Short mmCIF file of C-alpha atoms in Angstrom, two decimals:
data_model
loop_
_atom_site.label_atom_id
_atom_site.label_comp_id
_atom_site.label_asym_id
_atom_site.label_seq_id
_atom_site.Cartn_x
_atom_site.Cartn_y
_atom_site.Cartn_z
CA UNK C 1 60.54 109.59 114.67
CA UNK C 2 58.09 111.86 113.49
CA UNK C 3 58.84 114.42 110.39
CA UNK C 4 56.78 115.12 107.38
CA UNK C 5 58.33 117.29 104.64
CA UNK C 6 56.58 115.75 101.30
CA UNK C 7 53.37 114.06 99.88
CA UNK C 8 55.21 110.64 98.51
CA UNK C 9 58.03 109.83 100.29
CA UNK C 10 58.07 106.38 102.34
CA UNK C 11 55.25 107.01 104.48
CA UNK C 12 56.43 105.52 107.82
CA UNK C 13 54.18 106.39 110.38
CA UNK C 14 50.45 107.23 109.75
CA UNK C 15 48.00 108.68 112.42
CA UNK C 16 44.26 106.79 111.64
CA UNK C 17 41.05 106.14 113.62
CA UNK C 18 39.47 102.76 113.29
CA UNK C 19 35.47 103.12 113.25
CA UNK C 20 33.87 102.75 116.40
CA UNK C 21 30.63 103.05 117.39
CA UNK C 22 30.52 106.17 116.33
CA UNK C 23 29.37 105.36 113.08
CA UNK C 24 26.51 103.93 114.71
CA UNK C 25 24.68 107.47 114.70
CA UNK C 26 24.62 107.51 110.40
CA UNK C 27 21.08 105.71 110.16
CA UNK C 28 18.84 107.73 108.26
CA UNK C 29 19.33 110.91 105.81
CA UNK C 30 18.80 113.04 108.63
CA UNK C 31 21.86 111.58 110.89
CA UNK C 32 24.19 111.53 107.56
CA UNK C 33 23.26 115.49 106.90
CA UNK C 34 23.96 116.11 110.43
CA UNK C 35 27.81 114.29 109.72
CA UNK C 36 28.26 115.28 106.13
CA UNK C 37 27.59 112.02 104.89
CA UNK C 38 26.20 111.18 101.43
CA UNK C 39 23.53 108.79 102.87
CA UNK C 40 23.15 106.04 105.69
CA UNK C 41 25.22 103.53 105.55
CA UNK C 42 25.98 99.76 105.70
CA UNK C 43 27.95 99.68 109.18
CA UNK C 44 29.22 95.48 108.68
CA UNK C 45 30.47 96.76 105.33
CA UNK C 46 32.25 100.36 106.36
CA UNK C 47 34.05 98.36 108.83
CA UNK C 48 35.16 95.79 106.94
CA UNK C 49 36.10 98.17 104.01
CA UNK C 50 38.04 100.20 106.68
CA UNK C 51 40.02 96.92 107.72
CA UNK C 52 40.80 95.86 104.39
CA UNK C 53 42.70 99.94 104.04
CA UNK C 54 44.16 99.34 107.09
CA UNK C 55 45.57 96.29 106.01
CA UNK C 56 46.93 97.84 102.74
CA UNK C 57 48.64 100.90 104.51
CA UNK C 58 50.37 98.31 106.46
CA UNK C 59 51.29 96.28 104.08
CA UNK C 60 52.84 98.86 102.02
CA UNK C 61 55.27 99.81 104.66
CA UNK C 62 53.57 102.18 107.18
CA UNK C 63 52.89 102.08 110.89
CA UNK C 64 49.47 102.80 111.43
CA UNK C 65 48.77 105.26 114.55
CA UNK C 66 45.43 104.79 115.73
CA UNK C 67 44.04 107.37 117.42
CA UNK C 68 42.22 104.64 120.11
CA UNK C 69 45.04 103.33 121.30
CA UNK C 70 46.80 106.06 121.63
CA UNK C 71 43.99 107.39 124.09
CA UNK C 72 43.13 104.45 125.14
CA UNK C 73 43.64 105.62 129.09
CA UNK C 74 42.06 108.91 128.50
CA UNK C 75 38.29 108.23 129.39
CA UNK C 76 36.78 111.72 128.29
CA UNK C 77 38.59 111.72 124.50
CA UNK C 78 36.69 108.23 124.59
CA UNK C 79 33.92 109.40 125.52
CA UNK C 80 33.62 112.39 122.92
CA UNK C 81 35.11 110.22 119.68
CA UNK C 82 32.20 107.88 120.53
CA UNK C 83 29.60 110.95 119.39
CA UNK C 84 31.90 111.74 116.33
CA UNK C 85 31.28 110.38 113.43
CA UNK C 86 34.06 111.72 111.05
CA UNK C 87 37.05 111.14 113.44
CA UNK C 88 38.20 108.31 110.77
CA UNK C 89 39.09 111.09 108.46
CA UNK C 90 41.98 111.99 110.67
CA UNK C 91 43.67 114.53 107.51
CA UNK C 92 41.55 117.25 108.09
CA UNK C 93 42.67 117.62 112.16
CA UNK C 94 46.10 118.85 111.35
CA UNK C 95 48.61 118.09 109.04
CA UNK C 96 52.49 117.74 110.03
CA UNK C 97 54.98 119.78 108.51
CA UNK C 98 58.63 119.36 109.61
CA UNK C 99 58.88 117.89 112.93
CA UNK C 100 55.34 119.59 114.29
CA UNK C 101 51.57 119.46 113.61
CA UNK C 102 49.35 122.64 112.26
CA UNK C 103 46.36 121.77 114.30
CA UNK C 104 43.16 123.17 111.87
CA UNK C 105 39.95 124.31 112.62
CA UNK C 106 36.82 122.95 111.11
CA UNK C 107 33.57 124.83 109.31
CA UNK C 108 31.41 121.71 109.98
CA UNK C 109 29.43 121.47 113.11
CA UNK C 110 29.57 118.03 112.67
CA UNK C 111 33.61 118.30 112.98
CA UNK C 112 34.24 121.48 114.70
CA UNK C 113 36.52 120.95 117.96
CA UNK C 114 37.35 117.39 116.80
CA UNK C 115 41.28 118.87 116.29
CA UNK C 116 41.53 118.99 119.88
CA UNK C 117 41.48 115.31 119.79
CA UNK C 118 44.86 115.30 117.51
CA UNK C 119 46.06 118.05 119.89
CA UNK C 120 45.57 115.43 122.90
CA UNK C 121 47.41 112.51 120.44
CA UNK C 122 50.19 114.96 119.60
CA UNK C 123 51.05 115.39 123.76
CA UNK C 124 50.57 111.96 124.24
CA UNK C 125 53.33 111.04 121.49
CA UNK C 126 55.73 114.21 122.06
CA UNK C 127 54.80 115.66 118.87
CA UNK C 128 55.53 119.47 119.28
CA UNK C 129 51.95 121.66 118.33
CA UNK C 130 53.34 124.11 115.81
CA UNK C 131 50.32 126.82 115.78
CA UNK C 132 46.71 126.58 116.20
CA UNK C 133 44.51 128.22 113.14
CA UNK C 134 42.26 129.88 114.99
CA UNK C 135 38.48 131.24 114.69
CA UNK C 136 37.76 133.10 112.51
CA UNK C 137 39.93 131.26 110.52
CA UNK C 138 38.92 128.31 108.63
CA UNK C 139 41.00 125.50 107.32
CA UNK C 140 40.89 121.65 106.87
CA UNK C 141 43.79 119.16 106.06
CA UNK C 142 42.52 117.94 102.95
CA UNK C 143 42.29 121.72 101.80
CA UNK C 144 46.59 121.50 102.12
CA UNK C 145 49.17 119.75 100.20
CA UNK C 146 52.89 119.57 99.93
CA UNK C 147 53.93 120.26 96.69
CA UNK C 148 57.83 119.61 97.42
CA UNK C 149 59.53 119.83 100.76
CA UNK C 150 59.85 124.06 101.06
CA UNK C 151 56.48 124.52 98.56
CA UNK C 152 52.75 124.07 100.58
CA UNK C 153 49.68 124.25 98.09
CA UNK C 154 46.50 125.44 99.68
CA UNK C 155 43.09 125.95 98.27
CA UNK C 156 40.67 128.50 98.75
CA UNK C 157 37.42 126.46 98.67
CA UNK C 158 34.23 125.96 100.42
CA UNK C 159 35.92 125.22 103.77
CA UNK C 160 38.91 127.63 103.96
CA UNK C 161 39.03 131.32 104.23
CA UNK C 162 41.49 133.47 103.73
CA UNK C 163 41.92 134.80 107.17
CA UNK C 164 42.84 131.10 107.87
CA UNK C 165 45.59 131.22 104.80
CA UNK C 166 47.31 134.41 106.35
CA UNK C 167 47.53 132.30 109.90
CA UNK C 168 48.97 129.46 108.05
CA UNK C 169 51.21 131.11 106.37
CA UNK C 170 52.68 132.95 109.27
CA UNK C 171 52.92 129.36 111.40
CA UNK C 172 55.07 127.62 108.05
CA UNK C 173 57.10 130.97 107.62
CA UNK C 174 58.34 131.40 111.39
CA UNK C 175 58.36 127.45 112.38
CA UNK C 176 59.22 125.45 109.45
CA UNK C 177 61.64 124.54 106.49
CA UNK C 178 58.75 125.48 103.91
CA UNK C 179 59.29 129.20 102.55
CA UNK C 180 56.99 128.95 100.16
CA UNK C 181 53.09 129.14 99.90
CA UNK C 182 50.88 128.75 96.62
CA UNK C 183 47.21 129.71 97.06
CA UNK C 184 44.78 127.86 94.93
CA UNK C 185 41.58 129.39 93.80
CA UNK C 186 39.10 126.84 93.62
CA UNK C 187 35.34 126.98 92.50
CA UNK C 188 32.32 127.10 94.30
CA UNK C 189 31.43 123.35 95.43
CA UNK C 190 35.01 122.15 95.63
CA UNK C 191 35.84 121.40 99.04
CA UNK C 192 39.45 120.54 99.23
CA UNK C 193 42.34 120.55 97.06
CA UNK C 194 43.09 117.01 97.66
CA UNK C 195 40.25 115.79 95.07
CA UNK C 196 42.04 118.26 92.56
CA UNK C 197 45.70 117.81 92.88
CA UNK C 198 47.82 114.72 94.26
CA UNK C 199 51.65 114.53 93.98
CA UNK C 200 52.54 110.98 94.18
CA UNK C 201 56.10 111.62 92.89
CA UNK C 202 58.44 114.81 92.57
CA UNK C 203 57.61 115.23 88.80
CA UNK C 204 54.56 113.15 88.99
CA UNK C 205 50.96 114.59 89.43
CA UNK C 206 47.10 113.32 89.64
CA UNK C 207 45.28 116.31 88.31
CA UNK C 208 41.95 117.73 86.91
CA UNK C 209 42.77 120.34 85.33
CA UNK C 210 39.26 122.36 85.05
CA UNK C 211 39.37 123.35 88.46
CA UNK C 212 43.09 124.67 89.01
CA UNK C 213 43.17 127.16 86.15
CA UNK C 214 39.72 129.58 86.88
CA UNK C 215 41.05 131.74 88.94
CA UNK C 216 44.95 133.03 89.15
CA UNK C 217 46.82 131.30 92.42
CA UNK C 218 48.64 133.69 94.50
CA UNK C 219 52.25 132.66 95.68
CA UNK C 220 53.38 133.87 98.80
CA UNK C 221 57.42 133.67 99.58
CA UNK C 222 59.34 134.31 103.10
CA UNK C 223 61.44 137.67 100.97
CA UNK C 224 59.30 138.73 98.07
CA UNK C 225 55.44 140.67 98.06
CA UNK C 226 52.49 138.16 96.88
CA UNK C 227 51.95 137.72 93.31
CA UNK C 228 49.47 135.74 91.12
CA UNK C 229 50.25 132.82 88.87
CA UNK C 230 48.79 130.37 86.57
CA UNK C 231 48.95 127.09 88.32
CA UNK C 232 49.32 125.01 85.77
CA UNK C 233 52.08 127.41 83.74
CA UNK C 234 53.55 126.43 87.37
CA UNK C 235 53.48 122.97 86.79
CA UNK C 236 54.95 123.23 83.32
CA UNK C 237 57.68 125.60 84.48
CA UNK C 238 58.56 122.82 87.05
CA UNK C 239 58.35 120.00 84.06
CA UNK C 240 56.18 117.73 86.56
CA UNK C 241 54.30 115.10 84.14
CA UNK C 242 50.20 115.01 84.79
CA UNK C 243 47.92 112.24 84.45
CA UNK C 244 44.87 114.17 84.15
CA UNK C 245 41.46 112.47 85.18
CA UNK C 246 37.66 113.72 84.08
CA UNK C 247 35.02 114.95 86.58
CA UNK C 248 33.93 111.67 86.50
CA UNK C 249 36.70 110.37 87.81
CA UNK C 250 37.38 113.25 90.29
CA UNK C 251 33.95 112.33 91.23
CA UNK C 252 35.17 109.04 92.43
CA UNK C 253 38.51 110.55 94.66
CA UNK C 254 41.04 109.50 91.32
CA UNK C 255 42.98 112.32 93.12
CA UNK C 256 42.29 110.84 96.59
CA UNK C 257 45.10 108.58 96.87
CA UNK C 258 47.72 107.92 100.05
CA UNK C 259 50.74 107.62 98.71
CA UNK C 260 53.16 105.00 100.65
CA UNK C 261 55.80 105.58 98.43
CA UNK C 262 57.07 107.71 95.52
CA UNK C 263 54.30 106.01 92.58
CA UNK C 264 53.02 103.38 95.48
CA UNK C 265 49.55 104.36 96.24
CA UNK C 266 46.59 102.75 97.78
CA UNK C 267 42.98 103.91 96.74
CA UNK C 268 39.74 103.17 96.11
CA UNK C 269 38.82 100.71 93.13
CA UNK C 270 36.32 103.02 91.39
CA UNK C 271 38.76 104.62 88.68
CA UNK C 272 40.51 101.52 86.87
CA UNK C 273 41.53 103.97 84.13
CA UNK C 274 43.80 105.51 86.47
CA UNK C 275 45.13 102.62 88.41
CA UNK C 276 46.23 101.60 84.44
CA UNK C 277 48.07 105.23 84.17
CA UNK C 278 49.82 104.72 87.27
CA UNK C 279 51.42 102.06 86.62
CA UNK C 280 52.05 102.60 83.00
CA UNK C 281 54.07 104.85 84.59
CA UNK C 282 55.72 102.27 86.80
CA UNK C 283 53.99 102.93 89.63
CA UNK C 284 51.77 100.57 91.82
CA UNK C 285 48.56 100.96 93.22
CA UNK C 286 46.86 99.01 95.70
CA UNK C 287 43.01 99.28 95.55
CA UNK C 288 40.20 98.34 97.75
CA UNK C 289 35.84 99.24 97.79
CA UNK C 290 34.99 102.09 98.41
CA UNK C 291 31.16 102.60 97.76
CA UNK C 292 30.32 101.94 101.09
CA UNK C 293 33.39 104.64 103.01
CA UNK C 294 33.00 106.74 100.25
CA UNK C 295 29.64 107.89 101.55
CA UNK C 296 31.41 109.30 104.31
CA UNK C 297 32.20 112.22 101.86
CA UNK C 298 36.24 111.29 101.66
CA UNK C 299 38.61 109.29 100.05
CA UNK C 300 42.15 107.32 101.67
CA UNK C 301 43.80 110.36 101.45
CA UNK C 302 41.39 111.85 103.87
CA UNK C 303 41.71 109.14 105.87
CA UNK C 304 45.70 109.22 106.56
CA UNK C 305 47.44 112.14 108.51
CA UNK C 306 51.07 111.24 108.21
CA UNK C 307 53.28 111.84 111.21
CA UNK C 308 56.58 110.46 109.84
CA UNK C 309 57.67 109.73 105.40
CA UNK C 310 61.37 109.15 105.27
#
């Protein structure tokens, strides 16, 4: 019941965290720095904005798995969720590849130990832990992306390290179907790759371009030494089609989609030029606000860890 092996197929089963009072500690620009948030925030209007994605996940066809109820009888995860104001974005506490979860490990302060929690959900549910990355590694979900169902991407960015890449890539190699590994130099400032890149079909991609090209991306294999590439010579040599978005739009997660199907995505209504290139190219694309979650510093892709896509 649980497998994940791609970014777009039928998302079945999706592992989220409903705000709580948690969220109760953003009130001031001191208590947002602390928690990575943009500013303080509206909490009526981040909860209702959260319930309207919820909503939309399920109504495109996925399970939601919310973290709460999964725990509901374990008093001390309670306990510490209720000081932890970024457990809604559940992507960056591991990510599930085959029939296991990657648990990460987190720069932030703010979010450092807060895997554990996914750790507790994955015993809970019988979801096998396939490898911990471990200090002084550094990696984050949103930093990790399938590309297709033996190909990982990975960035190199603000919150990942490459001591943390070498881990990962050991855990995929010796535990997983996925023998390949492409390393994504990113520039200073970019966070995660999943603001940069989104497959939301096999030949299908959500892309700005400026950031993917600075640098040369290293692809690591199970049988064959390292060697760089051009990423986007990669993406031409595997004829996937782009719809490439400005830093404007990056700005406003255009590449932060969940996809609940190959071309079915839900997002964020603040890039209506790419909702219309979606489904020009017969895809569909459910939208929702996101001024108010967005301060949280992530999009509905950070927001979604999928545990099962069909």
């Amino acid at each position: 019941m649980y497998q994940v092996l791609s970014a777009y197929q039928p998302l079945k089963k999706v592992l989220m965290h409903r705000p709580g009072p948690e969220i109760e500690l953003i009130t001031d620009h001191t208590t947002a720095d602390h928690f990575n948030y943009f500013s303080a925030i509206n909490h009526k209007i981040f909860r209702q904005d959260y319930e309207t994605f919820l909503n939309l996940v399920a109504k495109n066809g996925a399970e939601p798995v919310l973290i709460e109820e999964v725990l509901a009888e374990d008093a001390e995860s309670l306990a510490y969720i209720r000081r932890r104001p970024n457990m809604i974005y559940t992507r960056d506490l591991g990510m599930m590849v085959g029939s296991g979860m990657i648990l990460m490990n987190l720069k932030s302060k703010g979010r450092k130990f807060d895997e554990q929690i996914v750790g507790r959900v994955c015993r809970k549910l019988n979801i096998p832990i396939l490898g911990l990355i471990e200090p002084p590694g550094l990696l984050e979900g949103g930093g990790l992306q399938f590309f297709d169902d033996h190909t990982v991407l990975v960035g190199l960015c603000d919150r990942t390290n490459d001591i943390a890449i070498h881990q990962l890539k050991k855990i995929l190699f010796d535990s997983t179907p996925v023998d390949r590994l492409i390393m994504i130099m990113l520039p200073k400032g970019v966070i995660h790759i999943d603001g940069d890149i989104m497959m939301i079909d096999e030949k299908l991609a959500i892309i700005y371009p400026p950031h993917l090209d600075i640098y040369p991306s290293i692809l690591f294999t199970k049988k064959e030494p390292p060697r760089p590439i051009w990423f986007m010579d990669f993406l031409r040599q595997n004829n996937i089609k782009l719809i490439e978005i400005s830093k404007e739009e990056c700005d406003q997660a255009a590449a932060n989609y969940i996809a609940t199907g190959p071309r079915q995505v839900v997002g964020y209504d603040l890039a209506p030029r790419v909702v219309e290139e979606i489904k020009k190219r017969g895809g569909q694309v459910s939208s929702f606000p996101g001024d108010e979650l967005f301060k949280g510093h992530g999009g509905p892709h950070c927001m979604t860890c999928p545990l099962w896509r069909a």
